[in-house]
PDB file of C-alpha atoms and ligand atoms in Angstrom:
ATOM      1  CA  MET N   1      20.080  -7.610  -5.603  1.00  0.00           C
ATOM      2  CA  ALA N   2      17.172  -5.077  -5.790  1.00  0.00           C
ATOM      3  CA  LEU N   3      14.350  -6.185  -3.728  1.00  0.00           C
ATOM      4  CA  ASN N   4      10.984  -4.991  -5.127  1.00  0.00           C
ATOM      5  CA  VAL N   5       8.082  -5.465  -2.885  1.00  0.00           C
ATOM      6  CA  VAL N   6       4.434  -5.224  -3.177  1.00  0.00           C
ATOM      7  CA  MET N   7       2.381  -4.594  -0.142  1.00  0.00           C
ATOM      8  CA  LEU N   8      -0.935  -5.837  -0.120  1.00  0.00           C
ATOM      9  CA  GLY N   9      -3.889  -5.633   2.151  1.00  0.00           C
ATOM     10  CA  PRO N  10      -6.921  -3.770   2.884  1.00  0.00           C
ATOM     11  CA  PRO N  11      -7.345  -0.242   3.954  1.00  0.00           C
ATOM     12  CA  ALA N  12      -5.919   0.469   7.507  1.00  0.00           C
ATOM     13  CA  SER N  13      -4.158  -2.943   7.554  1.00  0.00           C
ATOM     14  CA  GLY N  14      -1.017  -1.191   8.246  1.00  0.00           C
ATOM     15  CA  LYS N  15       0.691  -1.479   4.669  1.00  0.00           C
ATOM     16  CA  GLY N  16       1.706   2.393   4.673  1.00  0.00           C
ATOM     17  CA  THR N  17       3.165   2.168   8.186  1.00  0.00           C
ATOM     18  CA  GLN N  18       5.149  -1.380   7.489  1.00  0.00           C
ATOM     19  CA  ALA N  19       6.109   0.034   4.046  1.00  0.00           C
ATOM     20  CA  VAL N  20       7.815   2.917   5.697  1.00  0.00           C
ATOM     21  CA  ARG N  21       9.914   0.882   8.355  1.00  0.00           C
ATOM     22  CA  LEU N  22      10.972  -1.502   5.527  1.00  0.00           C
ATOM     23  CA  ALA N  23      11.864   1.297   2.841  1.00  0.00           C
ATOM     24  CA  GLN N  24      14.169   2.840   5.693  1.00  0.00           C
ATOM     25  CA  ALA N  25      15.664  -0.201   6.880  1.00  0.00           C
ATOM     26  CA  ARG N  26      16.508  -1.263   3.009  1.00  0.00           C
ATOM     27  CA  SER N  27      17.215   2.460   2.215  1.00  0.00           C
ATOM     28  CA  ILE N  28      14.848   1.913  -0.829  1.00  0.00           C
ATOM     29  CA  PRO N  29      11.896   4.370  -1.722  1.00  0.00           C
ATOM     30  CA  LYS N  30       8.383   3.449  -0.472  1.00  0.00           C
ATOM     31  CA  ILE N  31       6.082   4.317  -3.650  1.00  0.00           C
ATOM     32  CA  SER N  32       2.510   4.890  -2.152  1.00  0.00           C
ATOM     33  CA  THR N  33       0.165   5.616  -5.046  1.00  0.00           C
ATOM     34  CA  GLY N  34      -2.310   7.004  -2.183  1.00  0.00           C
ATOM     35  CA  ASP N  35       0.509   9.460  -1.133  1.00  0.00           C
ATOM     36  CA  ILE N  36       0.954  10.561  -5.042  1.00  0.00           C
ATOM     37  CA  LEU N  37      -2.554  11.095  -5.463  1.00  0.00           C
ATOM     38  CA  ARG N  38      -2.838  13.001  -1.991  1.00  0.00           C
ATOM     39  CA  GLU N  39       0.018  15.042  -3.103  1.00  0.00           C
ATOM     40  CA  ALA N  40      -1.524  16.056  -6.561  1.00  0.00           C
ATOM     41  CA  ALA N  41      -4.874  16.454  -4.630  1.00  0.00           C
ATOM     42  CA  ALA N  42      -3.161  19.249  -2.558  1.00  0.00           C
ATOM     43  CA  GLY N  43      -1.270  20.778  -5.665  1.00  0.00           C
ATOM     44  CA  GLY N  44      -4.583  21.449  -6.844  1.00  0.00           C
ATOM     45  CA  SER N  45      -3.827  19.747 -10.531  1.00  0.00           C
ATOM     46  CA  GLU N  46      -6.618  18.497 -12.718  1.00  0.00           C
ATOM     47  CA  LEU N  47      -5.546  15.027 -11.853  1.00  0.00           C
ATOM     48  CA  GLY N  48      -5.497  15.965  -8.271  1.00  0.00           C
ATOM     49  CA  LEU N  49      -8.979  17.576  -8.056  1.00  0.00           C
ATOM     50  CA  ARG N  50     -10.326  14.208  -9.860  1.00  0.00           C
ATOM     51  CA  ALA N  51      -8.313  11.921  -7.558  1.00  0.00           C
ATOM     52  CA  LYS N  52      -9.592  14.026  -4.559  1.00  0.00           C
ATOM     53  CA  ALA N  53     -13.198  13.590  -5.502  1.00  0.00           C
ATOM     54  CA  LEU N  54     -12.943   9.947  -6.032  1.00  0.00           C
ATOM     55  CA  MET N  55     -10.732   9.370  -2.726  1.00  0.00           C
ATOM     56  CA  ASP N  56     -13.325  11.110  -0.583  1.00  0.00           C
ATOM     57  CA  ARG N  57     -15.845   8.833  -1.715  1.00  0.00           C
ATOM     58  CA  GLY N  58     -13.673   5.734  -1.570  1.00  0.00           C
ATOM     59  CA  GLU N  59     -13.782   4.617  -5.063  1.00  0.00           C
ATOM     60  CA  LEU N  60     -10.744   3.615  -7.163  1.00  0.00           C
ATOM     61  CA  LEU N  61      -9.015   5.763 -10.116  1.00  0.00           C
ATOM     62  CA  GLY N  62      -8.686   4.053 -13.530  1.00  0.00           C
ATOM     63  CA  ASP N  63      -6.382   1.527 -14.209  1.00  0.00           C
ATOM     64  CA  ASP N  64      -4.840   3.019 -17.156  1.00  0.00           C
ATOM     65  CA  GLU N  65      -4.151   6.241 -15.186  1.00  0.00           C
ATOM     66  CA  MET N  66      -2.908   4.470 -12.317  1.00  0.00           C
ATOM     67  CA  VAL N  67      -0.504   2.156 -14.451  1.00  0.00           C
ATOM     68  CA  GLY N  68       0.713   5.233 -16.181  1.00  0.00           C
ATOM     69  CA  ILE N  69       1.800   7.149 -12.853  1.00  0.00           C
ATOM     70  CA  VAL N  70       3.295   3.970 -11.598  1.00  0.00           C
ATOM     71  CA  ARG N  71       5.181   3.279 -14.678  1.00  0.00           C
ATOM     72  CA  GLU N  72       6.431   6.724 -14.799  1.00  0.00           C
ATOM     73  CA  ARG N  73       7.487   6.457 -11.060  1.00  0.00           C
ATOM     74  CA  LEU N  74       9.221   2.896 -11.368  1.00  0.00           C
ATOM     75  CA  GLY N  75      11.018   4.568 -14.186  1.00  0.00           C
ATOM     76  CA  ARG N  76      13.067   7.165 -11.877  1.00  0.00           C
ATOM     77  CA  PRO N  77      16.580   6.231 -11.074  1.00  0.00           C
ATOM     78  CA  ASP N  78      16.064   5.758  -7.218  1.00  0.00           C
ATOM     79  CA  ALA N  79      13.916   2.678  -8.239  1.00  0.00           C
ATOM     80  CA  ASP N  80      16.796   1.139  -9.553  1.00  0.00           C
ATOM     81  CA  SER N  81      17.821  -0.399  -6.595  1.00  0.00           C
ATOM     82  CA  GLY N  82      14.256  -1.580  -5.392  1.00  0.00           C
ATOM     83  CA  TYR N  83      11.206  -0.233  -3.813  1.00  0.00           C
ATOM     84  CA  ILE N  84       8.303  -1.001  -1.524  1.00  0.00           C
ATOM     85  CA  LEU N  85       5.001  -0.532  -3.492  1.00  0.00           C
ATOM     86  CA  ASP N  86       2.158   0.503  -1.072  1.00  0.00           C
ATOM     87  CA  GLY N  87      -1.357   0.654  -2.756  1.00  0.00           C
ATOM     88  CA  PHE N  88      -0.640  -0.801  -6.044  1.00  0.00           C
ATOM     89  CA  PRO N  89      -1.537  -2.769  -7.650  1.00  0.00           C
ATOM     90  CA  ARG N  90      -5.302  -2.628  -6.430  1.00  0.00           C
ATOM     91  CA  THR N  91      -6.787  -4.713  -9.223  1.00  0.00           C
ATOM     92  CA  VAL N  92      -6.220  -7.581 -11.336  1.00  0.00           C
ATOM     93  CA  PRO N  93      -5.494  -5.597 -14.420  1.00  0.00           C
ATOM     94  CA  GLN N  94      -3.184  -3.332 -12.428  1.00  0.00           C
ATOM     95  CA  ALA N  95      -0.933  -6.769 -11.198  1.00  0.00           C
ATOM     96  CA  ARG N  96      -1.101  -7.908 -14.931  1.00  0.00           C
ATOM     97  CA  ALA N  97       0.297  -4.318 -16.006  1.00  0.00           C
ATOM     98  CA  LEU N  98       3.084  -4.304 -13.333  1.00  0.00           C
ATOM     99  CA  ASP N  99       4.045  -8.098 -14.327  1.00  0.00           C
ATOM    100  CA  GLY N 100       4.675  -6.439 -17.989  1.00  0.00           C
ATOM    101  CA  ILE N 101       6.443  -3.547 -16.527  1.00  0.00           C
ATOM    102  CA  LEU N 102       8.918  -5.885 -14.419  1.00  0.00           C
ATOM    103  CA  GLN N 103       9.409  -8.193 -16.925  1.00  0.00           C
ATOM    104  CA  GLU N 104      11.635 -10.973 -15.446  1.00  0.00           C
ATOM    105  CA  GLN N 105      12.566  -8.823 -12.597  1.00  0.00           C
ATOM    106  CA  PRO N 106      12.025 -10.602  -8.903  1.00  0.00           C
ATOM    107  CA  LEU N 107       8.995  -9.364  -7.045  1.00  0.00           C
ATOM    108  CA  VAL N 108       8.325 -10.341  -3.463  1.00  0.00           C
ATOM    109  CA  ILE N 109       4.321 -10.207  -2.469  1.00  0.00           C
ATOM    110  CA  VAL N 110       2.979  -9.540   1.356  1.00  0.00           C
ATOM    111  CA  ASP N 111      -0.166  -9.465   2.038  1.00  0.00           C
ATOM    112  CA  LEU N 112      -1.089  -8.134   5.480  1.00  0.00           C
ATOM    113  CA  ALA N 113      -4.635  -9.939   6.706  1.00  0.00           C
ATOM    114  CA  VAL N 114      -6.686  -8.190   9.448  1.00  0.00           C
ATOM    115  CA  PRO N 115     -10.562  -8.619  10.034  1.00  0.00           C
ATOM    116  CA  ASP N 116     -13.020  -6.101   9.036  1.00  0.00           C
ATOM    117  CA  ALA N 117     -14.296  -5.221  12.559  1.00  0.00           C
ATOM    118  CA  GLU N 118     -10.519  -4.223  13.462  1.00  0.00           C
ATOM    119  CA  LEU N 119     -10.168  -2.489  10.010  1.00  0.00           C
ATOM    120  CA  LEU N 120     -13.204  -0.378  10.895  1.00  0.00           C
ATOM    121  CA  GLN N 121     -11.873   0.723  14.495  1.00  0.00           C
ATOM    122  CA  ARG N 122      -8.586   1.332  12.928  1.00  0.00           C
ATOM    123  CA  MET N 123      -9.753   3.707  10.307  1.00  0.00           C
ATOM    124  CA  GLN N 124     -11.909   5.375  13.041  1.00  0.00           C
ATOM    125  CA  GLY N 125      -8.983   6.244  15.112  1.00  0.00           C
ATOM    126  CA  ARG N 126      -6.218   6.754  12.497  1.00  0.00           C
ATOM    127  CA  ARG N 127      -4.613  10.188  12.275  1.00  0.00           C
ATOM    128  CA  VAL N 128      -2.350  11.229   9.503  1.00  0.00           C
ATOM    129  CA  CYS N 129      -0.228  14.305   9.045  1.00  0.00           C
ATOM    130  CA  GLY N 130      -1.771  17.214   6.999  1.00  0.00           C
ATOM    131  CA  LYS N 131       1.595  18.237   5.874  1.00  0.00           C
ATOM    132  CA  CYS N 132       3.761  15.051   5.226  1.00  0.00           C
ATOM    133  CA  ALA N 133       1.100  12.432   5.328  1.00  0.00           C
ATOM    134  CA  SER N 134       3.049  10.603   7.945  1.00  0.00           C
ATOM    135  CA  ILE N 135       0.555   7.985   9.683  1.00  0.00           C
ATOM    136  CA  ALA N 136       0.735   8.217  13.517  1.00  0.00           C
ATOM    137  CA  GLU N 137       1.688   4.607  14.872  1.00  0.00           C
ATOM    138  CA  PRO N 138      -1.399   2.667  15.826  1.00  0.00           C
ATOM    139  CA  GLY N 139      -2.047   2.865  19.393  1.00  0.00           C
ATOM    140  CA  SER N 140       0.071   5.795  19.859  1.00  0.00           C
ATOM    141  CA  VAL N 141      -0.697   8.588  22.240  1.00  0.00           C
ATOM    142  CA  SER N 142      -2.473  10.968  19.788  1.00  0.00           C
ATOM    143  CA  THR N 143      -0.394  14.309  19.595  1.00  0.00           C
ATOM    144  CA  ALA N 144      -1.724  17.606  17.825  1.00  0.00           C
ATOM    145  CA  ALA N 145       1.587  17.775  15.987  1.00  0.00           C
ATOM    146  CA  CYS N 146       3.444  15.034  13.454  1.00  0.00           C
ATOM    147  CA  GLU N 147       6.452  13.581  15.310  1.00  0.00           C
ATOM    148  CA  ARG N 148       8.133  13.910  11.815  1.00  0.00           C
ATOM    149  CA  CYS N 149       7.505  17.559  10.625  1.00  0.00           C
ATOM    150  CA  GLY N 150       5.387  19.239  12.787  1.00  0.00           C
ATOM    151  CA  GLY N 151       2.572  19.466  10.817  1.00  0.00           C
ATOM    152  CA  PRO N 152      -1.228  19.099  12.091  1.00  0.00           C
ATOM    153  CA  MET N 153      -2.436  15.699  12.754  1.00  0.00           C
ATOM    154  CA  ILE N 154      -5.869  15.137  11.090  1.00  0.00           C
ATOM    155  CA  THR N 155      -8.558  12.468  10.165  1.00  0.00           C
ATOM    156  CA  ARG N 156      -8.042  11.405   6.333  1.00  0.00           C
ATOM    157  CA  ALA N 157     -11.127  12.754   4.621  1.00  0.00           C
ATOM    158  CA  ASP N 158     -11.787   9.056   3.566  1.00  0.00           C
ATOM    159  CA  ASP N 159     -11.413   7.780   7.007  1.00  0.00           C
ATOM    160  CA  GLY N 160     -13.952  10.210   8.449  1.00  0.00           C
ATOM    161  CA  ASP N 161     -17.280   9.071   7.352  1.00  0.00           C
ATOM    162  CA  GLY N 162     -18.754   5.885   8.475  1.00  0.00           C
ATOM    163  CA  ASN N 163     -20.354   4.889   4.953  1.00  0.00           C
ATOM    164  CA  VAL N 164     -17.250   5.550   3.234  1.00  0.00           C
ATOM    165  CA  ARG N 165     -15.218   3.729   5.452  1.00  0.00           C
ATOM    166  CA  GLN N 166     -17.876   0.858   4.777  1.00  0.00           C
ATOM    167  CA  HIS N 167     -17.635   1.339   1.256  1.00  0.00           C
ATOM    168  CA  ARG N 168     -13.881   1.411   1.003  1.00  0.00           C
ATOM    169  CA  LEU N 169     -14.256  -2.271   2.363  1.00  0.00           C
ATOM    170  CA  GLU N 170     -16.815  -3.215  -0.196  1.00  0.00           C
ATOM    171  CA  VAL N 171     -14.413  -1.987  -2.783  1.00  0.00           C
ATOM    172  CA  TYR N 172     -11.409  -3.661  -1.418  1.00  0.00           C
ATOM    173  CA  ALA N 173     -13.539  -7.011  -1.290  1.00  0.00           C
ATOM    174  CA  ARG N 174     -14.702  -6.648  -4.880  1.00  0.00           C
ATOM    175  CA  GLU N 175     -11.616  -5.256  -6.810  1.00  0.00           C
ATOM    176  CA  SER N 176      -8.602  -5.833  -4.602  1.00  0.00           C
ATOM    177  CA  LYS N 177      -9.118  -9.346  -2.902  1.00  0.00           C
ATOM    178  CA  PRO N 178      -8.844 -11.151  -6.209  1.00  0.00           C
ATOM    179  CA  LEU N 179      -5.287 -10.222  -6.360  1.00  0.00           C
ATOM    180  CA  LEU N 180      -4.678 -12.776  -3.559  1.00  0.00           C
ATOM    181  CA  ASP N 181      -5.828 -15.575  -6.003  1.00  0.00           C
ATOM    182  CA  TYR N 182      -3.687 -13.798  -8.722  1.00  0.00           C
ATOM    183  CA  TYR N 183      -0.620 -13.909  -6.413  1.00  0.00           C
ATOM    184  CA  ARG N 184      -1.154 -16.994  -4.285  1.00  0.00           C
ATOM    185  CA  GLY N 185       0.374 -19.578  -6.594  1.00  0.00           C
ATOM    186  CA  ARG N 186       3.815 -17.868  -6.590  1.00  0.00           C
ATOM    187  CA  ALA N 187       6.544 -18.800  -4.501  1.00  0.00           C
ATOM    188  CA  THR N 188       7.327 -15.332  -3.401  1.00  0.00           C
ATOM    189  CA  PHE N 189       3.809 -14.786  -2.283  1.00  0.00           C
ATOM    190  CA  GLN N 190       3.105 -14.807   1.645  1.00  0.00           C
ATOM    191  CA  SER N 191       0.300 -13.660   3.953  1.00  0.00           C
ATOM    192  CA  ILE N 192       0.994 -12.338   7.159  1.00  0.00           C
ATOM    193  CA  ASN N 193      -1.316 -11.742  10.317  1.00  0.00           C
ATOM    194  CA  GLY N 194      -1.685  -7.923  10.049  1.00  0.00           C
ATOM    195  CA  ALA N 195      -3.710  -8.024  13.596  1.00  0.00           C
ATOM    196  CA  GLN N 196      -0.668  -8.322  15.640  1.00  0.00           C
ATOM    197  CA  PRO N 197       1.063  -5.210  17.256  1.00  0.00           C
ATOM    198  CA  PRO N 198       3.029  -3.242  14.639  1.00  0.00           C
ATOM    199  CA  ASP N 199       6.519  -4.748  15.998  1.00  0.00           C
ATOM    200  CA  ARG N 200       5.539  -8.057  15.548  1.00  0.00           C
ATOM    201  CA  VAL N 201       3.847  -7.440  12.089  1.00  0.00           C
ATOM    202  CA  ALA N 202       7.218  -5.880  11.064  1.00  0.00           C
ATOM    203  CA  ALA N 203       9.322  -8.801  12.410  1.00  0.00           C
ATOM    204  CA  ASP N 204       7.331 -11.576  10.474  1.00  0.00           C
ATOM    205  CA  LEU N 205       7.270  -9.057   7.468  1.00  0.00           C
ATOM    206  CA  VAL N 206      11.409  -9.210   7.721  1.00  0.00           C
ATOM    207  CA  ALA N 207      11.194 -12.949   8.082  1.00  0.00           C
ATOM    208  CA  SER N 208       9.104 -13.290   5.200  1.00  0.00           C
ATOM    209  CA  ILE N 209      11.475 -11.229   3.013  1.00  0.00           C
ATOM    210  CA  GLU N 210      14.242 -12.753   4.053  1.00  0.00           C
ATOM    211  CA  ALA N 211      12.994 -16.115   3.192  1.00  0.00           C
ATOM    212  CA  MET N 212      11.386 -15.219  -0.087  1.00  0.00           C
ATOM    213  CA  ALA N 213      14.179 -12.993  -1.264  1.00  0.00           C
ATOM    214  CA  PRO N 214      16.402 -15.900  -2.456  1.00  0.00           C
ATOM    215  CA  VAL N 215      13.593 -17.603  -4.402  1.00  0.00           C
ATOM    216  CA  ALA N 216      12.662 -14.191  -5.696  1.00  0.00           C
ATOM    217  CA  SER N 217      16.431 -13.822  -7.222  1.00  0.00           C
ATOM    218  CA  GLY N 218      16.386 -17.272  -8.487  1.00  0.00           C
ATOM    219  CA  ARG N 219      18.632 -18.636  -5.892  1.00  0.00           C
ATOM    220  CA  ARG N 220      16.422 -21.391  -4.175  1.00  0.00           C
ATOM    221  CA  LEU N 221      18.041 -22.459  -0.753  1.00  0.00           C
TER     222      LEU N 221
HETATM  223  P1  AMP L 301      -4.481   4.475  -0.032  1.00  0.00           P
HETATM  224  O1  AMP L 301      -3.609   5.695   0.716  1.00  0.00           O
HETATM  225  O2  AMP L 301      -3.622   3.269  -0.619  1.00  0.00           O
HETATM  226  O3  AMP L 301      -5.576   4.253   1.179  1.00  0.00           O
HETATM  227  O4  AMP L 301      -5.111   5.359  -1.137  1.00  0.00           O
HETATM  228  C1  AMP L 301      -6.275   6.164  -1.044  1.00  0.00           C
HETATM  229  C2  AMP L 301      -7.020   6.454  -2.054  1.00  0.00           C
HETATM  230  O5  AMP L 301      -6.195   6.598  -3.579  1.00  0.00           O
HETATM  231  C3  AMP L 301      -7.663   4.938  -2.645  1.00  0.00           C
HETATM  232  O6  AMP L 301      -9.101   4.906  -1.750  1.00  0.00           O
HETATM  233  C4  AMP L 301      -7.902   5.125  -4.118  1.00  0.00           C
HETATM  234  O7  AMP L 301      -9.213   6.334  -4.054  1.00  0.00           O
HETATM  235  C5  AMP L 301      -6.832   5.894  -4.573  1.00  0.00           C
HETATM  236  N1  AMP L 301      -5.792   5.077  -4.856  1.00  0.00           N
HETATM  237  C6  AMP L 301      -4.760   4.555  -4.419  1.00  0.00           C
HETATM  238  N2  AMP L 301      -4.085   3.922  -5.224  1.00  0.00           N
HETATM  239  C7  AMP L 301      -4.931   3.234  -6.226  1.00  0.00           C
HETATM  240  C8  AMP L 301      -4.572   2.393  -7.095  1.00  0.00           C
HETATM  241  N3  AMP L 301      -3.406   1.693  -7.154  1.00  0.00           N
HETATM  242  N4  AMP L 301      -5.754   2.226  -8.085  1.00  0.00           N
HETATM  243  C9  AMP L 301      -6.734   3.174  -8.037  1.00  0.00           C
HETATM  244  N5  AMP L 301      -7.037   3.995  -7.116  1.00  0.00           N
HETATM  245  C10 AMP L 301      -5.983   4.043  -6.118  1.00  0.00           C
END
């Protein structure tokens, strides 16, 4: 059965880190809209340049554009056996559009809950690879080179400025938190304590998915 997962959570909640682990463990793609936009920005396309300006200010791109990007990505063959969505949906209209794209396909929704003070601290310390966008494990000894590709570890532009960090949390509260109400009533929604060490979060995530997958596929255990 295809495993389709949406990872919800504020910036720096660990969505990206956990999505990579889960995608590797299940051999399904991690689809991160932030990574897609950062790649476009690095490539210098019109979309990329527009996206970079918004990302650097902590603002969101428009729903229609994001839905178009995700619809195209989910239509590729490697998404047939499932995927982990990281960073999408980020608004209720995006979630509605995703429901439309999925039709009756099962969807597991996991929220990583982390208090604001911890998020601000994490954003300040977070290092990502400037080449392949890998995220350094929280709490890892910071190295100059990426463990995956050897690229330079840098601070993300949207993590670097205190006002932008605060603004991203405000945008999250206004635009993305309503997603919790949108999904909360579903049997395949679960909130996890994302303030734990990454290994504990990963274990909780696997346990939640194993508990919810049969419900998602219609087999209620
Ligand atoms: P992320 O890597 O998920 O934190 O995303 C980085 C930035 O990309 C966000 O702050 C937004 O500017 C933009 N972005 C990523 N995903 C979306 C989305 N689903 N809707 C709108 N903007 C997005």
